[in-house]
């Protein structure tokens, strides 16, 4: 066994001990550097590289935007100063107002896809939802009860006939909230038809655009009536609370930034007053119990500026259409914009007449009836020749 030099061993140990602090410090710096979180920008670049495969063409960018929700995409495009695409969702601009007559309005920033982008990018007011109290419906007479139910049913039907039940309940809640708001009338019919006697004062457009001239669709009317009865009986739409305003998501009215955005149900976005005016304590107006008599014949006629040679000529044409039972679609101007009103259906198209239905059914029957079988071809056989079936050899079995 080899001998160990004690003096040399001690000298080596002393040298290692002297160098140990520097070595440990260098090792610690290396470990710290390796464990430092990568900058946020590096992580984003890496994610972009993985999604696009390094391709920053339209195809690569589509791979990124395809993963975004409509709200995220709208928010991103809102901050893109070079964005000028009119079809954010792949739809034709003005799609929301297309009908069988007239031209859709393409006013940028007020309606259509531009409004949808703004609405989607507008955040909800967190913590502003307040519970509303059940409506205390105490009509003075049975006739007042009937009038209130009819007015509320009309508003739900014409404003939200094709909306989900929750959306219809929210519309009813807004109307009843207004009845208790000192800023509005203290009756149901008073709120629904407020401003309808003026050219530009309609709170609900159906009261002045001719929609009421059309006979309601029975199943949709009955559905709206059930929602109205529940609301008057005390049902509260919890998702909208003390909301007093709403609008469709394809328009962006001037007043929307002045209110607190609460939620969206179906196609409608709901708002409440800001500050104390939107708190439950502010809804202190007492329901009068008396419902005004509504002249529905008068309010069934559009009282807007008619886009025609003269307003008299256009009104005469509309009167003639009403008298003959024809659709009363007319082009009118609202705040300088052209739109079609008085469309005879829920979806903005003319209701089919019995003759139309009979013609459609006849065409369907003709299409569905089987065509007569063709007669087999006649084969002439020469005299003295016996016809025989031909056997095809090697033909695959069918």
PDB file of C-alpha atoms in Angstrom, residues 49-302:
ATOM      1  CA  UNK A  49     -44.013  31.004 -33.731  1.00  0.00           C
ATOM      2  CA  UNK A  50     -45.719  27.790 -32.668  1.00  0.00           C
ATOM      3  CA  UNK A  51     -49.140  28.884 -33.983  1.00  0.00           C
ATOM      4  CA  UNK A  52     -47.946  30.212 -37.333  1.00  0.00           C
ATOM      5  CA  UNK A  53     -44.976  27.925 -37.913  1.00  0.00           C
ATOM      6  CA  UNK A  54     -42.978  31.028 -38.695  1.00  0.00           C
ATOM      7  CA  UNK A  55     -45.396  32.031 -41.487  1.00  0.00           C
ATOM      8  CA  UNK A  56     -46.556  35.644 -41.030  1.00  0.00           C
ATOM      9  CA  UNK A  57     -48.591  35.748 -44.229  1.00  0.00           C
ATOM     10  CA  UNK A  58     -52.403  35.970 -44.241  1.00  0.00           C
ATOM     11  CA  UNK A  59     -52.520  32.219 -43.647  1.00  0.00           C
ATOM     12  CA  UNK A  60     -50.336  32.460 -40.565  1.00  0.00           C
ATOM     13  CA  UNK A  61     -52.259  35.415 -39.121  1.00  0.00           C
ATOM     14  CA  UNK A  62     -55.527  33.574 -39.735  1.00  0.00           C
ATOM     15  CA  UNK A  63     -54.235  30.794 -37.499  1.00  0.00           C
ATOM     16  CA  UNK A  64     -53.969  33.333 -34.668  1.00  0.00           C
ATOM     17  CA  UNK A  65     -57.272  35.135 -35.167  1.00  0.00           C
ATOM     18  CA  UNK A  66     -59.067  31.823 -35.565  1.00  0.00           C
ATOM     19  CA  UNK A  67     -58.420  31.082 -31.901  1.00  0.00           C
ATOM     20  CA  UNK A  68     -59.935  34.368 -30.684  1.00  0.00           C
ATOM     21  CA  UNK A  69     -63.476  34.860 -29.451  1.00  0.00           C
ATOM     22  CA  UNK A  70     -65.539  37.552 -31.253  1.00  0.00           C
ATOM     23  CA  UNK A  71     -65.028  39.852 -28.272  1.00  0.00           C
ATOM     24  CA  UNK A  72     -61.249  39.376 -28.287  1.00  0.00           C
ATOM     25  CA  UNK A  73     -61.106  39.916 -32.035  1.00  0.00           C
ATOM     26  CA  UNK A  74     -63.225  43.063 -31.809  1.00  0.00           C
ATOM     27  CA  UNK A  75     -61.010  44.437 -29.063  1.00  0.00           C
ATOM     28  CA  UNK A  76     -57.848  43.735 -31.055  1.00  0.00           C
ATOM     29  CA  UNK A  77     -59.250  45.338 -34.200  1.00  0.00           C
ATOM     30  CA  UNK A  78     -60.478  48.348 -32.262  1.00  0.00           C
ATOM     31  CA  UNK A  79     -56.855  49.199 -31.459  1.00  0.00           C
ATOM     32  CA  UNK A  80     -55.621  48.558 -35.000  1.00  0.00           C
ATOM     33  CA  UNK A  81     -55.419  51.980 -36.702  1.00  0.00           C
ATOM     34  CA  UNK A  82     -55.176  50.378 -40.137  1.00  0.00           C
ATOM     35  CA  UNK A  83     -58.288  48.222 -39.746  1.00  0.00           C
ATOM     36  CA  UNK A  84     -60.876  49.073 -42.371  1.00  0.00           C
ATOM     37  CA  UNK A  85     -62.491  45.709 -43.043  1.00  0.00           C
ATOM     38  CA  UNK A  86     -66.293  46.016 -43.135  1.00  0.00           C
ATOM     39  CA  UNK A  87     -67.018  42.327 -42.632  1.00  0.00           C
ATOM     40  CA  UNK A  88     -65.610  41.376 -39.239  1.00  0.00           C
ATOM     41  CA  UNK A  89     -67.738  38.237 -39.026  1.00  0.00           C
ATOM     42  CA  UNK A  90     -67.781  37.406 -42.718  1.00  0.00           C
ATOM     43  CA  UNK A  91     -71.205  39.006 -43.191  1.00  0.00           C
ATOM     44  CA  UNK A  92     -72.414  41.553 -45.698  1.00  0.00           C
ATOM     45  CA  UNK A  93     -72.475  45.060 -44.196  1.00  0.00           C
ATOM     46  CA  UNK A  94     -76.040  46.000 -43.362  1.00  0.00           C
ATOM     47  CA  UNK A  95     -77.148  42.340 -43.060  1.00  0.00           C
ATOM     48  CA  UNK A  96     -79.220  43.114 -39.970  1.00  0.00           C
ATOM     49  CA  UNK A  97     -81.648  45.343 -41.860  1.00  0.00           C
ATOM     50  CA  UNK A  98     -81.909  43.466 -45.155  1.00  0.00           C
ATOM     51  CA  UNK A  99     -85.537  42.962 -46.268  1.00  0.00           C
ATOM     52  CA  UNK A 100     -87.347  42.274 -49.479  1.00  0.00           C
ATOM     53  CA  UNK A 101     -87.707  46.002 -50.029  1.00  0.00           C
ATOM     54  CA  UNK A 102     -85.467  49.009 -49.648  1.00  0.00           C
ATOM     55  CA  UNK A 103     -81.740  49.249 -49.048  1.00  0.00           C
ATOM     56  CA  UNK A 104     -79.963  48.687 -45.728  1.00  0.00           C
ATOM     57  CA  UNK A 105     -78.311  51.602 -44.054  1.00  0.00           C
ATOM     58  CA  UNK A 106     -74.518  51.460 -44.161  1.00  0.00           C
ATOM     59  CA  UNK A 107     -73.828  54.343 -41.798  1.00  0.00           C
ATOM     60  CA  UNK A 108     -70.438  53.551 -40.255  1.00  0.00           C
ATOM     61  CA  UNK A 109     -70.137  53.819 -36.508  1.00  0.00           C
ATOM     62  CA  UNK A 110     -73.899  53.892 -35.901  1.00  0.00           C
ATOM     63  CA  UNK A 111     -75.250  50.545 -37.047  1.00  0.00           C
ATOM     64  CA  UNK A 112     -74.216  47.306 -38.655  1.00  0.00           C
ATOM     65  CA  UNK A 113     -70.913  45.567 -38.155  1.00  0.00           C
ATOM     66  CA  UNK A 114     -69.044  48.635 -36.962  1.00  0.00           C
ATOM     67  CA  UNK A 115     -71.562  49.012 -34.148  1.00  0.00           C
ATOM     68  CA  UNK A 116     -71.219  45.312 -33.319  1.00  0.00           C
ATOM     69  CA  UNK A 117     -67.459  45.750 -33.007  1.00  0.00           C
ATOM     70  CA  UNK A 118     -67.836  48.731 -30.695  1.00  0.00           C
ATOM     71  CA  UNK A 119     -70.454  46.977 -28.574  1.00  0.00           C
ATOM     72  CA  UNK A 120     -68.350  43.830 -28.269  1.00  0.00           C
ATOM     73  CA  UNK A 121     -65.320  45.847 -27.196  1.00  0.00           C
ATOM     74  CA  UNK A 122     -67.235  47.866 -24.587  1.00  0.00           C
ATOM     75  CA  UNK A 123     -66.665  46.239 -21.181  1.00  0.00           C
ATOM     76  CA  UNK A 124     -69.433  45.438 -18.751  1.00  0.00           C
ATOM     77  CA  UNK A 125     -69.659  47.560 -15.616  1.00  0.00           C
ATOM     78  CA  UNK A 126     -68.447  45.156 -12.951  1.00  0.00           C
ATOM     79  CA  UNK A 127     -70.322  45.216  -9.670  1.00  0.00           C
ATOM     80  CA  UNK A 128     -73.119  47.498 -10.929  1.00  0.00           C
ATOM     81  CA  UNK A 129     -75.939  44.950 -11.096  1.00  0.00           C
ATOM     82  CA  UNK A 130     -78.574  45.667  -8.462  1.00  0.00           C
ATOM     83  CA  UNK A 131     -81.623  43.520  -7.670  1.00  0.00           C
ATOM     84  CA  UNK A 132     -84.986  44.990  -8.596  1.00  0.00           C
ATOM     85  CA  UNK A 133     -88.034  44.660  -6.390  1.00  0.00           C
ATOM     86  CA  UNK A 134     -91.095  42.740  -7.640  1.00  0.00           C
ATOM     87  CA  UNK A 135     -93.526  45.070  -9.386  1.00  0.00           C
ATOM     88  CA  UNK A 136     -96.534  46.010  -7.238  1.00  0.00           C
ATOM     89  CA  UNK A 137     -99.325  45.785  -9.804  1.00  0.00           C
ATOM     90  CA  UNK A 138    -102.541  47.224  -8.303  1.00  0.00           C
ATOM     91  CA  UNK A 139    -104.762  48.402 -11.146  1.00  0.00           C
ATOM     92  CA  UNK A 140    -107.755  50.505 -10.216  1.00  0.00           C
ATOM     93  CA  UNK A 141    -110.213  48.558 -12.381  1.00  0.00           C
ATOM     94  CA  UNK A 142    -110.410  45.396 -14.451  1.00  0.00           C
ATOM     95  CA  UNK A 143    -110.187  47.560 -17.573  1.00  0.00           C
ATOM     96  CA  UNK A 144    -106.930  49.104 -16.326  1.00  0.00           C
ATOM     97  CA  UNK A 145    -105.593  45.586 -15.776  1.00  0.00           C
ATOM     98  CA  UNK A 146    -106.531  44.613 -19.329  1.00  0.00           C
ATOM     99  CA  UNK A 147    -104.915  47.730 -20.805  1.00  0.00           C
ATOM    100  CA  UNK A 148    -101.682  47.265 -18.853  1.00  0.00           C
ATOM    101  CA  UNK A 149    -101.415  43.610 -19.891  1.00  0.00           C
ATOM    102  CA  UNK A 150    -102.049  44.467 -23.533  1.00  0.00           C
ATOM    103  CA  UNK A 151     -99.500  47.299 -23.628  1.00  0.00           C
ATOM    104  CA  UNK A 152     -96.817  45.167 -21.975  1.00  0.00           C
ATOM    105  CA  UNK A 153     -97.583  42.245 -24.289  1.00  0.00           C
ATOM    106  CA  UNK A 154     -97.328  44.538 -27.319  1.00  0.00           C
ATOM    107  CA  UNK A 155     -93.944  45.827 -26.202  1.00  0.00           C
ATOM    108  CA  UNK A 156     -92.567  42.333 -25.602  1.00  0.00           C
ATOM    109  CA  UNK A 157     -93.952  41.053 -28.913  1.00  0.00           C
ATOM    110  CA  UNK A 158     -92.824  43.873 -31.186  1.00  0.00           C
ATOM    111  CA  UNK A 159     -89.495  44.410 -29.421  1.00  0.00           C
ATOM    112  CA  UNK A 160     -88.447  40.806 -28.698  1.00  0.00           C
ATOM    113  CA  UNK A 161     -90.796  38.313 -30.363  1.00  0.00           C
ATOM    114  CA  UNK A 162     -87.951  36.031 -31.481  1.00  0.00           C
ATOM    115  CA  UNK A 163     -85.742  36.526 -28.444  1.00  0.00           C
ATOM    116  CA  UNK A 164     -85.284  33.764 -25.831  1.00  0.00           C
ATOM    117  CA  UNK A 165     -87.710  33.783 -22.916  1.00  0.00           C
ATOM    118  CA  UNK A 166     -85.052  35.297 -20.677  1.00  0.00           C
ATOM    119  CA  UNK A 167     -84.621  38.119 -23.183  1.00  0.00           C
ATOM    120  CA  UNK A 168     -88.345  38.803 -23.245  1.00  0.00           C
ATOM    121  CA  UNK A 169     -88.435  38.849 -19.449  1.00  0.00           C
ATOM    122  CA  UNK A 170     -85.596  41.375 -19.461  1.00  0.00           C
ATOM    123  CA  UNK A 171     -87.522  43.693 -21.820  1.00  0.00           C
ATOM    124  CA  UNK A 172     -90.551  43.489 -19.531  1.00  0.00           C
ATOM    125  CA  UNK A 173     -88.314  44.275 -16.541  1.00  0.00           C
ATOM    126  CA  UNK A 174     -86.989  47.425 -18.221  1.00  0.00           C
ATOM    127  CA  UNK A 175     -90.531  48.670 -18.862  1.00  0.00           C
ATOM    128  CA  UNK A 176     -91.671  48.032 -15.284  1.00  0.00           C
ATOM    129  CA  UNK A 177     -88.486  49.644 -13.955  1.00  0.00           C
ATOM    130  CA  UNK A 178     -89.374  52.763 -15.924  1.00  0.00           C
ATOM    131  CA  UNK A 179     -92.866  52.806 -14.434  1.00  0.00           C
ATOM    132  CA  UNK A 180     -91.178  53.172 -11.014  1.00  0.00           C
ATOM    133  CA  UNK A 181     -88.573  55.650 -12.269  1.00  0.00           C
ATOM    134  CA  UNK A 182     -89.543  59.326 -11.721  1.00  0.00           C
ATOM    135  CA  UNK A 183     -88.068  60.129 -15.138  1.00  0.00           C
ATOM    136  CA  UNK A 184     -90.891  58.283 -16.909  1.00  0.00           C
ATOM    137  CA  UNK A 185     -94.663  57.861 -16.850  1.00  0.00           C
ATOM    138  CA  UNK A 186     -96.255  56.120 -13.870  1.00  0.00           C
ATOM    139  CA  UNK A 187     -98.303  53.615 -15.879  1.00  0.00           C
ATOM    140  CA  UNK A 188     -97.426  50.685 -18.113  1.00  0.00           C
ATOM    141  CA  UNK A 189     -99.112  52.031 -21.239  1.00  0.00           C
ATOM    142  CA  UNK A 190     -97.752  55.492 -20.464  1.00  0.00           C
ATOM    143  CA  UNK A 191     -94.181  54.147 -20.520  1.00  0.00           C
ATOM    144  CA  UNK A 192     -94.657  51.980 -23.630  1.00  0.00           C
ATOM    145  CA  UNK A 193     -96.263  54.754 -25.713  1.00  0.00           C
ATOM    146  CA  UNK A 194     -94.295  57.655 -24.241  1.00  0.00           C
ATOM    147  CA  UNK A 195     -93.341  60.070 -27.010  1.00  0.00           C
ATOM    148  CA  UNK A 196     -95.268  58.151 -29.671  1.00  0.00           C
ATOM    149  CA  UNK A 197     -97.378  61.202 -30.476  1.00  0.00           C
ATOM    150  CA  UNK A 198     -94.284  63.054 -31.688  1.00  0.00           C
ATOM    151  CA  UNK A 199     -92.334  62.467 -34.889  1.00  0.00           C
ATOM    152  CA  UNK A 200     -88.995  61.788 -33.235  1.00  0.00           C
ATOM    153  CA  UNK A 201     -89.907  61.053 -29.617  1.00  0.00           C
ATOM    154  CA  UNK A 202     -90.764  57.339 -29.698  1.00  0.00           C
ATOM    155  CA  UNK A 203     -89.220  55.460 -26.789  1.00  0.00           C
ATOM    156  CA  UNK A 204     -90.111  52.163 -28.499  1.00  0.00           C
ATOM    157  CA  UNK A 205     -89.941  52.277 -32.293  1.00  0.00           C
ATOM    158  CA  UNK A 206     -92.896  49.962 -32.901  1.00  0.00           C
ATOM    159  CA  UNK A 207     -95.242  52.670 -31.562  1.00  0.00           C
ATOM    160  CA  UNK A 208     -94.491  55.016 -34.454  1.00  0.00           C
ATOM    161  CA  UNK A 209     -93.091  53.028 -37.387  1.00  0.00           C
ATOM    162  CA  UNK A 210     -96.252  51.254 -38.528  1.00  0.00           C
ATOM    163  CA  UNK A 211     -95.468  47.826 -37.062  1.00  0.00           C
ATOM    164  CA  UNK A 212     -98.770  47.748 -35.182  1.00  0.00           C
ATOM    165  CA  UNK A 213    -100.675  47.735 -38.488  1.00  0.00           C
ATOM    166  CA  UNK A 214     -99.763  44.077 -38.936  1.00  0.00           C
ATOM    167  CA  UNK A 215    -101.748  41.253 -37.367  1.00  0.00           C
ATOM    168  CA  UNK A 216     -99.578  39.533 -34.730  1.00  0.00           C
ATOM    169  CA  UNK A 217     -98.508  35.926 -35.211  1.00  0.00           C
ATOM    170  CA  UNK A 218    -100.672  34.020 -32.764  1.00  0.00           C
ATOM    171  CA  UNK A 219     -98.122  31.665 -31.204  1.00  0.00           C
ATOM    172  CA  UNK A 220     -95.614  34.493 -30.694  1.00  0.00           C
ATOM    173  CA  UNK A 221     -98.290  36.783 -29.244  1.00  0.00           C
ATOM    174  CA  UNK A 222     -99.404  34.118 -26.763  1.00  0.00           C
ATOM    175  CA  UNK A 223     -95.795  33.569 -25.693  1.00  0.00           C
ATOM    176  CA  UNK A 224     -95.291  37.306 -25.112  1.00  0.00           C
ATOM    177  CA  UNK A 225     -98.538  37.480 -23.140  1.00  0.00           C
ATOM    178  CA  UNK A 226     -97.386  34.742 -20.758  1.00  0.00           C
ATOM    179  CA  UNK A 227     -94.174  36.671 -20.082  1.00  0.00           C
ATOM    180  CA  UNK A 228     -96.160  39.880 -19.478  1.00  0.00           C
ATOM    181  CA  UNK A 229     -98.515  38.144 -17.042  1.00  0.00           C
ATOM    182  CA  UNK A 230     -95.589  36.769 -15.043  1.00  0.00           C
ATOM    183  CA  UNK A 231     -93.885  40.163 -14.895  1.00  0.00           C
ATOM    184  CA  UNK A 232     -97.034  41.890 -13.648  1.00  0.00           C
ATOM    185  CA  UNK A 233     -97.448  39.117 -11.077  1.00  0.00           C
ATOM    186  CA  UNK A 234     -94.054  39.995  -9.547  1.00  0.00           C
ATOM    187  CA  UNK A 235     -91.483  37.995 -11.507  1.00  0.00           C
ATOM    188  CA  UNK A 236     -88.066  39.721 -11.557  1.00  0.00           C
ATOM    189  CA  UNK A 237     -85.489  39.321 -14.333  1.00  0.00           C
ATOM    190  CA  UNK A 238     -82.437  38.958 -12.108  1.00  0.00           C
ATOM    191  CA  UNK A 239     -79.839  39.374 -14.880  1.00  0.00           C
ATOM    192  CA  UNK A 240     -80.881  42.963 -15.682  1.00  0.00           C
ATOM    193  CA  UNK A 241     -81.904  44.174 -12.215  1.00  0.00           C
ATOM    194  CA  UNK A 242     -82.556  47.917 -12.317  1.00  0.00           C
ATOM    195  CA  UNK A 243     -81.866  48.313 -16.047  1.00  0.00           C
ATOM    196  CA  UNK A 244     -83.837  51.092 -17.736  1.00  0.00           C
ATOM    197  CA  UNK A 245     -82.369  50.977 -21.247  1.00  0.00           C
ATOM    198  CA  UNK A 246     -81.493  48.438 -23.918  1.00  0.00           C
ATOM    199  CA  UNK A 247     -80.687  48.311 -27.603  1.00  0.00           C
ATOM    200  CA  UNK A 248     -79.912  45.706 -30.259  1.00  0.00           C
ATOM    201  CA  UNK A 249     -76.276  44.693 -30.588  1.00  0.00           C
ATOM    202  CA  UNK A 250     -76.088  45.891 -34.221  1.00  0.00           C
ATOM    203  CA  UNK A 251     -76.702  49.544 -33.297  1.00  0.00           C
ATOM    204  CA  UNK A 252     -74.645  51.855 -31.114  1.00  0.00           C
ATOM    205  CA  UNK A 253     -76.841  54.713 -29.838  1.00  0.00           C
ATOM    206  CA  UNK A 254     -75.267  57.929 -28.674  1.00  0.00           C
ATOM    207  CA  UNK A 255     -76.450  57.418 -25.085  1.00  0.00           C
ATOM    208  CA  UNK A 256     -74.874  54.007 -24.457  1.00  0.00           C
ATOM    209  CA  UNK A 257     -71.497  55.367 -23.178  1.00  0.00           C
ATOM    210  CA  UNK A 258     -73.350  57.499 -20.620  1.00  0.00           C
ATOM    211  CA  UNK A 259     -74.836  54.443 -18.849  1.00  0.00           C
ATOM    212  CA  UNK A 260     -73.508  51.329 -17.131  1.00  0.00           C
ATOM    213  CA  UNK A 261     -73.508  48.300 -19.425  1.00  0.00           C
ATOM    214  CA  UNK A 262     -74.871  45.341 -17.436  1.00  0.00           C
ATOM    215  CA  UNK A 263     -75.283  42.326 -19.686  1.00  0.00           C
ATOM    216  CA  UNK A 264     -76.378  41.031 -23.070  1.00  0.00           C
ATOM    217  CA  UNK A 265     -79.235  38.563 -23.534  1.00  0.00           C
ATOM    218  CA  UNK A 266     -79.869  37.397 -27.068  1.00  0.00           C
ATOM    219  CA  UNK A 267     -79.517  40.386 -29.383  1.00  0.00           C
ATOM    220  CA  UNK A 268     -80.196  43.023 -26.706  1.00  0.00           C
ATOM    221  CA  UNK A 269     -77.664  44.822 -24.499  1.00  0.00           C
ATOM    222  CA  UNK A 270     -79.016  46.203 -21.209  1.00  0.00           C
ATOM    223  CA  UNK A 271     -77.954  49.303 -19.235  1.00  0.00           C
ATOM    224  CA  UNK A 272     -78.731  51.043 -15.941  1.00  0.00           C
ATOM    225  CA  UNK A 273     -78.317  54.654 -14.856  1.00  0.00           C
ATOM    226  CA  UNK A 274     -74.932  55.562 -13.390  1.00  0.00           C
ATOM    227  CA  UNK A 275     -74.588  56.515  -9.747  1.00  0.00           C
ATOM    228  CA  UNK A 276     -77.470  56.736  -7.294  1.00  0.00           C
ATOM    229  CA  UNK A 277     -80.054  56.989 -10.085  1.00  0.00           C
ATOM    230  CA  UNK A 278     -79.505  53.329 -10.885  1.00  0.00           C
ATOM    231  CA  UNK A 279     -79.796  52.130  -7.297  1.00  0.00           C
ATOM    232  CA  UNK A 280     -82.995  50.385  -6.135  1.00  0.00           C
ATOM    233  CA  UNK A 281     -83.834  53.294  -3.791  1.00  0.00           C
ATOM    234  CA  UNK A 282     -84.159  55.632  -6.789  1.00  0.00           C
ATOM    235  CA  UNK A 283     -87.133  53.684  -8.147  1.00  0.00           C
ATOM    236  CA  UNK A 284     -89.574  55.272  -5.758  1.00  0.00           C
ATOM    237  CA  UNK A 285     -92.365  56.317  -8.123  1.00  0.00           C
ATOM    238  CA  UNK A 286     -95.664  54.600  -7.249  1.00  0.00           C
ATOM    239  CA  UNK A 287     -97.685  52.905  -9.975  1.00  0.00           C
ATOM    240  CA  UNK A 288    -100.758  55.017 -10.570  1.00  0.00           C
ATOM    241  CA  UNK A 289    -103.139  52.138 -11.169  1.00  0.00           C
ATOM    242  CA  UNK A 290    -104.730  54.075 -14.027  1.00  0.00           C
ATOM    243  CA  UNK A 291    -103.856  53.182 -17.623  1.00  0.00           C
ATOM    244  CA  UNK A 292    -104.420  55.688 -20.433  1.00  0.00           C
ATOM    245  CA  UNK A 293    -106.613  54.780 -23.407  1.00  0.00           C
ATOM    246  CA  UNK A 294    -104.357  54.109 -26.409  1.00  0.00           C
ATOM    247  CA  UNK A 295    -105.550  55.068 -29.877  1.00  0.00           C
ATOM    248  CA  UNK A 296    -104.061  52.045 -31.610  1.00  0.00           C
ATOM    249  CA  UNK A 297    -105.528  52.993 -35.000  1.00  0.00           C
ATOM    250  CA  UNK A 298    -103.566  56.224 -34.902  1.00  0.00           C
ATOM    251  CA  UNK A 299    -100.343  54.644 -33.681  1.00  0.00           C
ATOM    252  CA  UNK A 300    -100.581  51.916 -36.321  1.00  0.00           C
ATOM    253  CA  UNK A 301     -99.700  54.491 -38.966  1.00  0.00           C
ATOM    254  CA  UNK A 302     -96.072  55.572 -39.370  1.00  0.00           C
TER     255      UNK A 302
END
